[in-house]
mmCIF file of C-alpha atoms (C1' of nucleotides) in Angstrom:
data_model
loop_
_atom_site.group_PDB
_atom_site.id
_atom_site.type_symbol
_atom_site.label_atom_id
_atom_site.label_comp_id
_atom_site.label_asym_id
_atom_site.label_seq_id
_atom_site.Cartn_x
_atom_site.Cartn_y
_atom_site.Cartn_z
ATOM 1 C CA UNK A 1 0.000 0.000 0.000
ATOM 2 C CA UNK A 2 3.027 2.245 -0.217
ATOM 3 C CA UNK A 3 4.112 2.354 -3.834
ATOM 4 C CA UNK A 4 1.077 1.904 -6.001
ATOM 5 C CA UNK A 5 -0.887 5.089 -5.543
ATOM 6 C CA UNK A 6 1.280 8.059 -4.654
ATOM 7 C CA UNK A 7 -1.676 9.949 -3.199
ATOM 8 C CA UNK A 8 -2.990 7.312 -0.845
ATOM 9 C CA UNK A 9 -0.206 7.248 1.764
ATOM 10 C CA UNK A 10 -0.127 11.026 2.033
ATOM 11 C CA UNK A 11 -3.874 11.022 2.482
ATOM 12 C CA UNK A 12 -3.665 8.435 5.206
ATOM 13 C CA UNK A 13 -1.042 10.479 7.035
ATOM 14 C CA UNK A 14 -3.133 13.601 6.757
ATOM 15 C CA UNK A 15 -6.238 11.863 7.995
ATOM 16 C CA UNK A 16 -4.365 10.327 10.896
ATOM 17 C CA UNK A 17 -2.941 13.708 11.847
ATOM 18 C CA UNK A 18 -6.348 15.327 11.564
ATOM 19 C CA UNK A 19 -8.004 12.710 13.746
ATOM 20 C CA UNK A 20 -5.305 13.070 16.341
ATOM 21 C CA UNK A 21 -5.802 16.820 16.302
ATOM 22 C CA UNK A 22 -9.561 16.372 16.624
ATOM 23 C CA UNK A 23 -9.158 14.019 19.562
ATOM 24 C CA UNK A 24 -6.756 16.269 21.429
ATOM 25 C CA UNK A 25 -8.894 19.312 20.754
ATOM 26 C CA UNK A 26 -12.049 17.594 21.938
ATOM 27 C CA UNK A 27 -10.454 16.244 25.097
ATOM 28 C CA UNK A 28 -8.731 19.473 26.016
ATOM 29 C CA UNK A 29 -11.460 21.964 25.193
ATOM 30 C CA UNK A 30 -14.047 19.828 26.919
ATOM 31 C CA UNK A 31 -11.952 19.490 30.068
ATOM 32 C CA UNK A 32 -11.102 23.174 29.943
ATOM 33 C CA UNK A 33 -14.735 24.206 29.655
ATOM 34 C CA UNK A 34 -15.737 21.939 32.482
ATOM 35 C CA UNK A 35 -13.014 22.907 34.934
ATOM 36 C CA UNK A 36 -13.028 26.630 34.187
ATOM 37 C CA UNK A 37 -16.818 26.629 34.303
ATOM 38 C CA UNK A 38 -17.114 24.758 37.580
ATOM 39 C CA UNK A 39 -14.322 26.514 39.416
ATOM 40 C CA UNK A 40 -14.360 30.022 37.977
ATOM 41 C CA UNK A 41 -17.593 30.517 36.043
ATOM 42 C CA UNK A 42 -15.654 31.041 32.839
ATOM 43 C CA UNK A 43 -15.903 29.443 29.437
ATOM 44 C CA UNK A 44 -12.864 28.542 27.401
ATOM 45 C CA UNK A 45 -13.202 31.514 25.078
ATOM 46 C CA UNK A 46 -13.908 33.866 27.957
ATOM 47 C CA UNK A 47 -10.650 32.827 29.570
ATOM 48 C CA UNK A 48 -8.820 33.210 26.288
ATOM 49 C CA UNK A 49 -10.031 36.788 25.930
ATOM 50 C CA UNK A 50 -9.107 37.644 29.514
ATOM 51 C CA UNK A 51 -5.673 36.186 28.875
ATOM 52 C CA UNK A 52 -5.127 38.258 25.742
ATOM 53 C CA UNK A 53 -6.173 41.373 27.590
ATOM 54 C CA UNK A 54 -3.884 40.508 30.465
ATOM 55 C CA UNK A 55 -0.958 39.792 28.164
ATOM 56 C CA UNK A 56 -1.390 43.134 26.466
ATOM 57 C CA UNK A 57 -0.234 44.559 29.769
ATOM 58 C CA UNK A 58 -1.945 47.854 29.216
ATOM 59 C CA UNK A 59 -2.305 50.332 32.074
ATOM 60 C CA UNK A 60 -5.682 50.246 33.804
ATOM 61 C CA UNK A 61 -8.242 52.007 31.665
ATOM 62 C CA UNK A 62 -6.540 51.237 28.402
ATOM 63 C CA UNK A 63 -7.816 48.377 26.289
ATOM 64 C CA UNK A 64 -7.544 46.398 23.086
ATOM 65 C CA UNK A 65 -9.540 47.010 19.970
ATOM 66 C CA UNK A 66 -12.243 44.403 19.514
ATOM 67 C CA UNK A 67 -10.869 43.770 16.057
ATOM 68 C CA UNK A 68 -7.440 42.881 17.428
ATOM 69 C CA UNK A 69 -9.024 40.444 19.838
ATOM 70 C CA UNK A 70 -10.897 38.731 17.037
ATOM 71 C CA UNK A 71 -7.603 38.039 15.300
ATOM 72 C CA UNK A 72 -6.133 36.031 18.161
ATOM 73 C CA UNK A 73 -9.294 34.371 19.457
ATOM 74 C CA UNK A 74 -10.843 32.156 16.821
ATOM 75 C CA UNK A 75 -14.323 33.622 16.937
ATOM 76 C CA UNK A 76 -16.533 35.454 14.501
ATOM 77 C CA UNK A 77 -16.920 39.135 15.243
ATOM 78 C CA UNK A 78 -20.530 38.593 16.234
ATOM 79 C CA UNK A 79 -19.581 35.893 18.710
ATOM 80 C CA UNK A 80 -16.848 38.133 20.071
ATOM 81 C CA UNK A 81 -19.274 41.018 20.432
ATOM 82 C CA UNK A 82 -21.607 38.911 22.525
ATOM 83 C CA UNK A 83 -18.736 37.413 24.490
ATOM 84 C CA UNK A 84 -17.542 40.894 25.416
ATOM 85 C CA UNK A 85 -21.115 41.680 26.364
ATOM 86 C CA UNK A 86 -21.178 38.732 28.737
ATOM 87 C CA UNK A 87 -17.838 39.644 30.278
ATOM 88 C CA UNK A 88 -18.968 43.239 30.659
ATOM 89 C CA UNK A 89 -22.190 42.201 32.351
ATOM 90 C CA UNK A 90 -20.117 40.080 34.717
ATOM 91 C CA UNK A 91 -18.015 43.128 35.498
ATOM 92 C CA UNK A 92 -14.787 41.603 34.191
ATOM 93 C CA UNK A 93 -14.150 43.989 31.305
ATOM 94 C CA UNK A 94 -15.160 47.484 30.275
ATOM 95 C CA UNK A 95 -16.048 48.874 26.888
ATOM 96 C CA UNK A 96 -14.728 52.358 26.250
ATOM 97 C CA UNK A 97 -15.120 54.477 23.178
ATOM 98 C CA UNK A 98 -12.188 54.941 20.893
ATOM 99 C CA UNK A 99 -11.693 58.661 20.415
ATOM 100 C CA UNK A 100 -9.513 58.421 17.345
ATOM 101 C CA UNK A 101 -11.973 56.285 15.410
ATOM 102 C CA UNK A 102 -15.385 56.481 16.957
ATOM 103 C CA UNK A 103 -16.585 53.370 15.178
ATOM 104 C CA UNK A 104 -14.298 51.204 17.267
ATOM 105 C CA UNK A 105 -14.250 50.300 20.938
ATOM 106 C CA UNK A 106 -11.571 49.522 23.456
ATOM 107 C CA UNK A 107 -11.964 46.511 25.701
ATOM 108 C CA UNK A 108 -10.168 46.746 29.028
ATOM 109 C CA UNK A 109 -9.851 44.462 32.032
ATOM 110 C CA UNK A 110 -11.392 45.660 35.276
ATOM 111 C CA UNK A 111 -9.794 44.854 38.612
ATOM 112 C CA UNK A 112 -12.320 42.049 39.011
ATOM 113 C CA UNK A 113 -11.331 40.747 35.592
ATOM 114 C CA UNK A 114 -7.656 40.796 36.461
ATOM 115 C CA UNK A 115 -8.381 38.947 39.696
ATOM 116 C CA UNK A 116 -10.587 36.367 38.008
ATOM 117 C CA UNK A 117 -7.923 35.707 35.414
ATOM 118 C CA UNK A 118 -5.221 35.273 38.037
ATOM 119 C CA UNK A 119 -7.437 32.777 39.866
ATOM 120 C CA UNK A 120 -8.351 30.796 36.774
ATOM 121 C CA UNK A 121 -4.894 30.659 35.248
ATOM 122 C CA UNK A 122 -3.567 27.769 37.380
ATOM 123 C CA UNK A 123 -6.651 25.718 36.555
ATOM 124 C CA UNK A 124 -6.095 26.381 32.876
ATOM 125 C CA UNK A 125 -2.451 25.328 33.082
ATOM 126 C CA UNK A 126 -3.295 22.231 35.096
ATOM 127 C CA UNK A 127 -5.807 21.045 32.512
ATOM 128 C CA UNK A 128 -3.338 21.665 29.720
ATOM 129 C CA UNK A 129 -0.673 19.703 31.529
ATOM 130 C CA UNK A 130 -3.135 16.907 32.181
ATOM 131 C CA UNK A 131 -4.466 16.533 28.671
ATOM 132 C CA UNK A 132 -1.738 17.770 26.334
ATOM 133 C CA UNK A 133 1.180 16.592 28.390
ATOM 134 C CA UNK A 134 -0.040 13.147 29.259
ATOM 135 C CA UNK A 135 -1.010 10.488 26.792
ATOM 136 C CA UNK A 136 -4.223 10.122 28.762
ATOM 137 C CA UNK A 137 -6.002 12.505 26.439
ATOM 138 C CA UNK A 138 -7.428 9.660 24.376
ATOM 139 C CA UNK A 139 -10.738 9.090 26.058
ATOM 140 C CA UNK A 140 -10.586 10.921 29.343
ATOM 141 C CA UNK A 141 -12.822 13.847 28.566
ATOM 142 C CA UNK A 142 -15.109 13.380 25.615
ATOM 143 C CA UNK A 143 -18.434 15.162 25.690
ATOM 144 C CA UNK A 144 -20.152 11.796 25.622
ATOM 145 C CA UNK B 1 12.894 33.853 32.632
ATOM 146 C CA UNK B 2 14.341 30.418 32.157
ATOM 147 C CA UNK B 3 15.964 29.375 35.392
ATOM 148 C CA UNK B 4 14.100 31.064 38.187
ATOM 149 C CA UNK B 5 10.697 29.386 38.184
ATOM 150 C CA UNK B 6 10.819 25.785 36.995
ATOM 151 C CA UNK B 7 7.124 25.769 36.172
ATOM 152 C CA UNK B 8 7.006 28.827 33.947
ATOM 153 C CA UNK B 9 8.860 27.508 30.884
ATOM 154 C CA UNK B 10 6.848 24.302 30.813
ATOM 155 C CA UNK B 11 3.684 26.344 31.059
ATOM 156 C CA UNK B 12 4.760 28.553 28.200
ATOM 157 C CA UNK B 13 5.443 25.513 26.040
ATOM 158 C CA UNK B 14 2.087 24.009 26.874
ATOM 159 C CA UNK B 15 0.261 27.226 26.115
ATOM 160 C CA UNK B 16 2.101 27.640 22.842
ATOM 161 C CA UNK B 17 1.219 24.083 21.856
ATOM 162 C CA UNK B 18 -2.397 24.580 22.854
ATOM 163 C CA UNK B 19 -2.702 27.803 20.863
ATOM 164 C CA UNK B 20 -1.180 26.169 17.835
ATOM 165 C CA UNK B 21 -3.647 23.316 18.177
ATOM 166 C CA UNK B 22 -6.527 25.759 18.528
ATOM 167 C CA UNK B 23 -5.444 27.673 15.442
ATOM 168 C CA UNK B 24 -5.072 24.579 13.291
ATOM 169 C CA UNK B 25 -8.347 23.174 14.522
ATOM 170 C CA UNK B 26 -10.222 26.407 13.841
ATOM 171 C CA UNK B 27 -8.758 26.842 10.386
ATOM 172 C CA UNK B 28 -9.291 23.251 9.328
ATOM 173 C CA UNK B 29 -12.735 22.624 10.783
ATOM 174 C CA UNK B 30 -13.983 25.925 9.447
ATOM 175 C CA UNK B 31 -12.671 25.241 5.956
ATOM 176 C CA UNK B 32 -13.978 21.691 6.127
ATOM 177 C CA UNK B 33 -17.451 22.800 7.135
ATOM 178 C CA UNK B 34 -17.549 25.415 4.420
ATOM 179 C CA UNK B 35 -16.287 23.255 1.560
ATOM 180 C CA UNK B 36 -18.218 20.136 2.505
ATOM 181 C CA UNK B 37 -21.328 22.214 3.075
ATOM 182 C CA UNK B 38 -21.150 24.122 -0.185
ATOM 183 C CA UNK B 39 -20.178 21.239 -2.419
ATOM 184 C CA UNK B 40 -21.871 18.243 -0.805
ATOM 185 C CA UNK B 41 -24.411 19.516 1.720
ATOM 186 C CA UNK B 42 -22.545 17.821 4.542
ATOM 187 C CA UNK B 43 -21.236 19.079 7.842
ATOM 188 C CA UNK B 44 -17.886 18.032 9.221
ATOM 189 C CA UNK B 45 -19.372 15.620 11.729
ATOM 190 C CA UNK B 46 -21.770 14.210 9.155
ATOM 191 C CA UNK B 47 -18.849 13.375 6.924
ATOM 192 C CA UNK B 48 -16.950 11.877 9.828
ATOM 193 C CA UNK B 49 -19.848 9.529 10.586
ATOM 194 C CA UNK B 50 -20.221 8.519 6.941
ATOM 195 C CA UNK B 51 -16.507 7.799 6.863
ATOM 196 C CA UNK B 52 -16.631 5.595 9.951
ATOM 197 C CA UNK B 53 -19.540 3.684 8.484
ATOM 198 C CA UNK B 54 -17.722 3.320 5.194
ATOM 199 C CA UNK B 55 -14.531 2.162 6.884
ATOM 200 C CA UNK B 56 -16.411 -0.473 8.804
ATOM 201 C CA UNK B 57 -16.873 -2.104 5.422
ATOM 202 C CA UNK B 58 -19.987 -3.935 6.464
ATOM 203 C CA UNK B 59 -22.167 -5.621 3.861
ATOM 204 C CA UNK B 60 -25.172 -3.608 2.756
ATOM 205 C CA UNK B 61 -27.841 -3.799 5.423
ATOM 206 C CA UNK B 62 -25.430 -4.289 8.289
ATOM 207 C CA UNK B 63 -24.511 -1.329 10.427
ATOM 208 C CA UNK B 64 -22.650 -0.018 13.434
ATOM 209 C CA UNK B 65 -24.069 0.433 16.872
ATOM 210 C CA UNK B 66 -24.732 4.053 17.677
ATOM 211 C CA UNK B 67 -22.647 3.581 20.774
ATOM 212 C CA UNK B 68 -19.623 2.515 18.775
ATOM 213 C CA UNK B 69 -19.972 5.559 16.567
ATOM 214 C CA UNK B 70 -20.025 7.841 19.583
ATOM 215 C CA UNK B 71 -16.648 6.492 20.635
ATOM 216 C CA UNK B 72 -14.871 7.550 17.462
ATOM 217 C CA UNK B 73 -16.727 10.761 16.684
ATOM 218 C CA UNK B 74 -16.263 13.326 19.419
ATOM 219 C CA UNK B 75 -19.929 14.023 20.010
ATOM 220 C CA UNK B 76 -22.266 13.617 22.915
ATOM 221 C CA UNK B 77 -24.743 10.786 22.695
ATOM 222 C CA UNK B 78 -27.614 13.205 22.156
ATOM 223 C CA UNK B 79 -25.815 15.075 19.398
ATOM 224 C CA UNK B 80 -25.059 11.799 17.671
ATOM 225 C CA UNK B 81 -28.685 10.726 17.902
ATOM 226 C CA UNK B 82 -29.820 13.883 16.150
ATOM 227 C CA UNK B 83 -27.005 13.679 13.639
ATOM 228 C CA UNK B 84 -28.140 10.203 12.676
ATOM 229 C CA UNK B 85 -31.655 11.570 12.454
ATOM 230 C CA UNK B 86 -30.501 14.212 9.984
ATOM 231 C CA UNK B 87 -28.567 11.699 7.908
ATOM 232 C CA UNK B 88 -31.554 9.378 7.918
ATOM 233 C CA UNK B 89 -33.907 12.120 6.798
ATOM 234 C CA UNK B 90 -31.472 12.875 3.987
ATOM 235 C CA UNK B 91 -31.586 9.221 2.984
ATOM 236 C CA UNK B 92 -27.880 8.628 3.593
ATOM 237 C CA UNK B 93 -28.171 6.122 6.431
ATOM 238 C CA UNK B 94 -30.735 3.711 7.787
ATOM 239 C CA UNK B 95 -31.629 2.850 11.336
ATOM 240 C CA UNK B 96 -32.370 -0.811 11.871
ATOM 241 C CA UNK B 97 -33.338 -2.560 15.066
ATOM 242 C CA UNK B 98 -30.784 -4.691 16.810
ATOM 243 C CA UNK B 99 -32.376 -8.073 17.370
ATOM 244 C CA UNK B 100 -29.963 -9.256 20.023
ATOM 245 C CA UNK B 101 -30.431 -6.187 22.206
ATOM 246 C CA UNK B 102 -33.557 -4.352 21.275
ATOM 247 C CA UNK B 103 -32.482 -1.223 23.116
ATOM 248 C CA UNK B 104 -29.742 -0.628 20.558
ATOM 249 C CA UNK B 105 -29.891 0.338 16.920
ATOM 250 C CA UNK B 106 -27.728 -0.372 13.920
ATOM 251 C CA UNK B 107 -26.770 2.497 11.656
ATOM 252 C CA UNK B 108 -26.053 1.506 8.066
ATOM 253 C CA UNK B 109 -25.053 3.397 4.940
ATOM 254 C CA UNK B 110 -27.560 3.457 2.128
ATOM 255 C CA UNK B 111 -26.442 3.452 -1.485
ATOM 256 C CA UNK B 112 -27.026 7.189 -1.558
ATOM 257 C CA UNK B 113 -24.873 7.527 1.538
ATOM 258 C CA UNK B 114 -22.067 5.531 -0.018
ATOM 259 C CA UNK B 115 -22.228 7.665 -3.130
ATOM 260 C CA UNK B 116 -22.292 10.923 -1.208
ATOM 261 C CA UNK B 117 -19.286 9.841 0.826
ATOM 262 C CA UNK B 118 -17.319 8.891 -2.276
ATOM 263 C CA UNK B 119 -18.092 12.283 -3.779
ATOM 264 C CA UNK B 120 -17.192 14.243 -0.670
ATOM 265 C CA UNK B 121 -14.020 12.377 0.157
ATOM 266 C CA UNK B 122 -11.720 14.181 -2.307
ATOM 267 C CA UNK B 123 -12.958 17.531 -1.044
ATOM 268 C CA UNK B 124 -12.200 16.454 2.495
ATOM 269 C CA UNK B 125 -8.701 15.359 1.568
ATOM 270 C CA UNK B 126 -8.037 18.520 -0.414
ATOM 271 C CA UNK B 127 -8.962 20.720 2.512
ATOM 272 C CA UNK B 128 -6.775 18.690 4.828
ATOM 273 C CA UNK B 129 -3.855 18.971 2.462
ATOM 274 C CA UNK B 130 -4.443 22.693 2.108
ATOM 275 C CA UNK B 131 -4.683 23.520 5.804
ATOM 276 C CA UNK B 132 -2.693 20.864 7.655
ATOM 277 C CA UNK B 133 -0.047 20.361 5.034
ATOM 278 C CA UNK B 134 0.690 23.965 4.222
ATOM 279 C CA UNK B 135 1.817 26.563 6.679
ATOM 280 C CA UNK B 136 -0.952 28.749 5.319
ATOM 281 C CA UNK B 137 -3.301 27.634 8.058
ATOM 282 C CA UNK B 138 -2.503 30.661 10.201
ATOM 283 C CA UNK B 139 -5.238 33.028 9.166
ATOM 284 C CA UNK B 140 -6.695 31.618 5.981
ATOM 285 C CA UNK B 141 -9.981 30.317 7.278
ATOM 286 C CA UNK B 142 -11.048 31.784 10.560
ATOM 287 C CA UNK B 143 -14.769 32.137 11.193
ATOM 288 C CA UNK B 144 -14.307 35.911 11.414
ATOM 289 C "C1'" DT C 1 -21.275 70.314 0.173
ATOM 290 C "C1'" DT C 2 -23.307 65.748 -1.469
ATOM 291 C "C1'" DG C 3 -22.766 60.993 -2.692
ATOM 292 C "C1'" DC C 4 -20.845 56.495 -2.300
ATOM 293 C "C1'" DA C 5 -17.843 52.688 -0.862
ATOM 294 C "C1'" DT C 6 -15.651 50.778 3.165
ATOM 295 C "C1'" DT C 7 -14.864 49.635 7.956
ATOM 296 C "C1'" DG C 8 -16.100 48.541 13.081
ATOM 297 C "C1'" DG C 9 -19.401 46.752 15.771
ATOM 298 C "C1'" DT C 10 -24.227 45.106 17.003
ATOM 299 C "C1'" DT C 11 -28.527 42.380 16.353
ATOM 300 C "C1'" DG C 12 -32.309 38.942 14.273
ATOM 301 C "C1'" DC C 13 -32.424 34.479 13.238
ATOM 302 C "C1'" DA C 14 -31.626 29.549 12.461
ATOM 303 C "C1'" DC C 15 -28.911 25.808 13.780
ATOM 304 C "C1'" DG C 16 -26.061 22.394 16.311
ATOM 305 C "C1'" DT C 17 -24.640 21.214 20.853
ATOM 306 C "C1'" DG C 18 -24.590 19.447 25.747
ATOM 307 C "C1'" DC C 19 -27.142 18.599 29.982
ATOM 308 C "C1'" DA C 20 -30.889 16.702 32.190
ATOM 309 C "C1'" DT C 21 -34.720 13.892 31.693
ATOM 310 C "C1'" DG C 22 -37.762 10.430 29.691
ATOM 311 C "C1'" DT C 23 -38.731 5.841 27.686
ATOM 312 C "C1'" DA C 24 -37.965 1.208 26.474
ATOM 313 C "C1'" DG C 25 -35.308 -2.970 27.095
ATOM 314 C "C1'" DT C 26 -32.050 -5.909 29.872
ATOM 315 C "C1'" DG C 27 -30.227 -8.430 33.851
ATOM 316 C "C1'" DT C 28 -30.268 -9.646 38.729
ATOM 317 C "C1'" DA C 29 -32.092 -10.514 43.273
ATOM 318 C "C1'" DC C 30 -35.686 -11.912 45.897
ATOM 319 C "C1'" DG D 1 -43.612 -13.296 39.232
ATOM 320 C "C1'" DT D 2 -42.162 -8.383 41.157
ATOM 321 C "C1'" DA D 3 -38.941 -4.962 42.106
ATOM 322 C "C1'" DC D 4 -34.907 -2.535 41.236
ATOM 323 C "C1'" DA D 5 -30.570 -0.991 39.045
ATOM 324 C "C1'" DC D 6 -28.575 -0.276 34.726
ATOM 325 C "C1'" DT D 7 -27.960 0.438 29.642
ATOM 326 C "C1'" DA D 8 -29.146 2.372 24.872
ATOM 327 C "C1'" DC D 9 -31.254 5.690 22.658
ATOM 328 C "C1'" DA D 10 -34.571 9.812 22.110
ATOM 329 C "C1'" DT D 11 -36.259 14.448 23.418
ATOM 330 C "C1'" DG D 12 -37.137 19.285 25.968
ATOM 331 C "C1'" DC D 13 -34.602 22.988 26.859
ATOM 332 C "C1'" DA D 14 -31.086 26.609 27.317
ATOM 333 C "C1'" DC D 15 -27.034 28.366 25.352
ATOM 334 C "C1'" DG D 16 -23.262 29.756 22.207
ATOM 335 C "C1'" DT D 17 -22.264 30.224 17.410
ATOM 336 C "C1'" DG D 18 -22.096 31.862 12.440
ATOM 337 C "C1'" DC D 19 -24.419 34.218 8.701
ATOM 338 C "C1'" DA D 20 -26.744 37.995 6.941
ATOM 339 C "C1'" DA D 21 -28.573 42.311 7.637
ATOM 340 C "C1'" DC D 22 -28.110 46.542 9.959
ATOM 341 C "C1'" DC D 23 -26.416 51.087 11.781
ATOM 342 C "C1'" DA D 24 -22.913 54.477 12.687
ATOM 343 C "C1'" DA D 25 -18.516 56.527 11.494
ATOM 344 C "C1'" DT D 26 -14.788 57.266 8.228
ATOM 345 C "C1'" DG D 27 -12.473 58.350 3.795
ATOM 346 C "C1'" DC D 28 -12.617 59.707 -0.818
ATOM 347 C "C1'" DA D 29 -14.227 61.733 -4.968
ATOM 348 C "C1'" DA D 30 -16.803 64.793 -7.641
#
DNA sequence: TTGCATTGGTTGCACGTGCATGTAGTGTAC
DNA sequence: GTACACTACATGCACGTGCAACCAATGCAA
C-alpha cells in the first residue's frame, strides 16, 4: 500500500494527523470548559479573551480594539461582540469608546477581571498539563 | 525567565502548543465545514460519521451500533442521535433494530450515503492537504 | 457640500450542541 | 412473578455560534 498510488499514503497520514488533532482538541477543550466553568464561572473563550487582555499589559483604563481580539481568538466578530457583552455584564471587562476612530471600541480588564484571570490561570495550566502533556487525552474527557 | 521558576517555561510551552492546536483546529474545521457544506451539503461531523460507516466495510444492510460511533466521533450521545436523524432524513443512512439487544440500533449506509461519501471524500482530503499540510493555516480560514 | 464605498461593531435568526430527563429494554435478586 | 438498578437511545430545553442584515462613522471623490 506504499508504492502503487502516490496519493494514498499522504492522504492516510493527513487523515491520521487530523483525527489526532480532533481528539486532542475535543479532550482538552471539553476538560477546559468543564473545569473553568465549575471553578471560575468562565468558558474557554472567555478565559482566552481575559488572557489576551492581560498579556497586552496595558495600564488600567486602556484596552484592546475588539478587532485585534478577534484576530487572536478564533471567533466570529458577532460571537466576540456577545462574548464581550457577557464579560462586561459580569463586570470583568469594560467597553470604552475609541476617540480616534469612533466606530471602534476599546476593551479593558477591570480589577475584578484581572483577579478572576489570576485565579483561573492555574486551573487552565493544570488542565493543559493533564491533557496535552499526558497520553491520557485519548478518552478521558469526551463530551459523551 | 528560564531558570528562576521551573514551572514557567513548561507552562509557556504548553500554552504555545495549545494555541497552535486551537489555530489549526479552527482553520481546518472551518474550511472543512464550508467546503463540505457548499459542495456536498454535509457538515464536518456528518462526513466523519459517513466515513466511519464506510470504513467499517460492512455488507449492505449491516450497520454499526450508535454507541460505537459515539466512541470515534467526538460528540455527545444526544448530538449523535440527532445527527443520525438528519442523515436518515437525507436518505444517507438507515436505522435498523438490533435483534440481540432491542435497546440498541444499527446504523447503516444506504447506497445514496455511499455515493455521497465517495463524492465528498476528495474535497475532504483537499482541505486537509491545504490547511494541515501547508503553513498557510494561520489566518486563511477563521470564522471571522 | 453631497454621494458612495468601506470599515467597526451590534442584532435577528436559524442551527447544532450538551445537559438533564424520559422511555424502552435488559439483567439480577428476591 | 415483582422490584430494582442499569444500559441504549430519544427528546425538551437553554445556550453559544455563524451568517446575513443593519447602523454608525470614516475616507474619498466629484
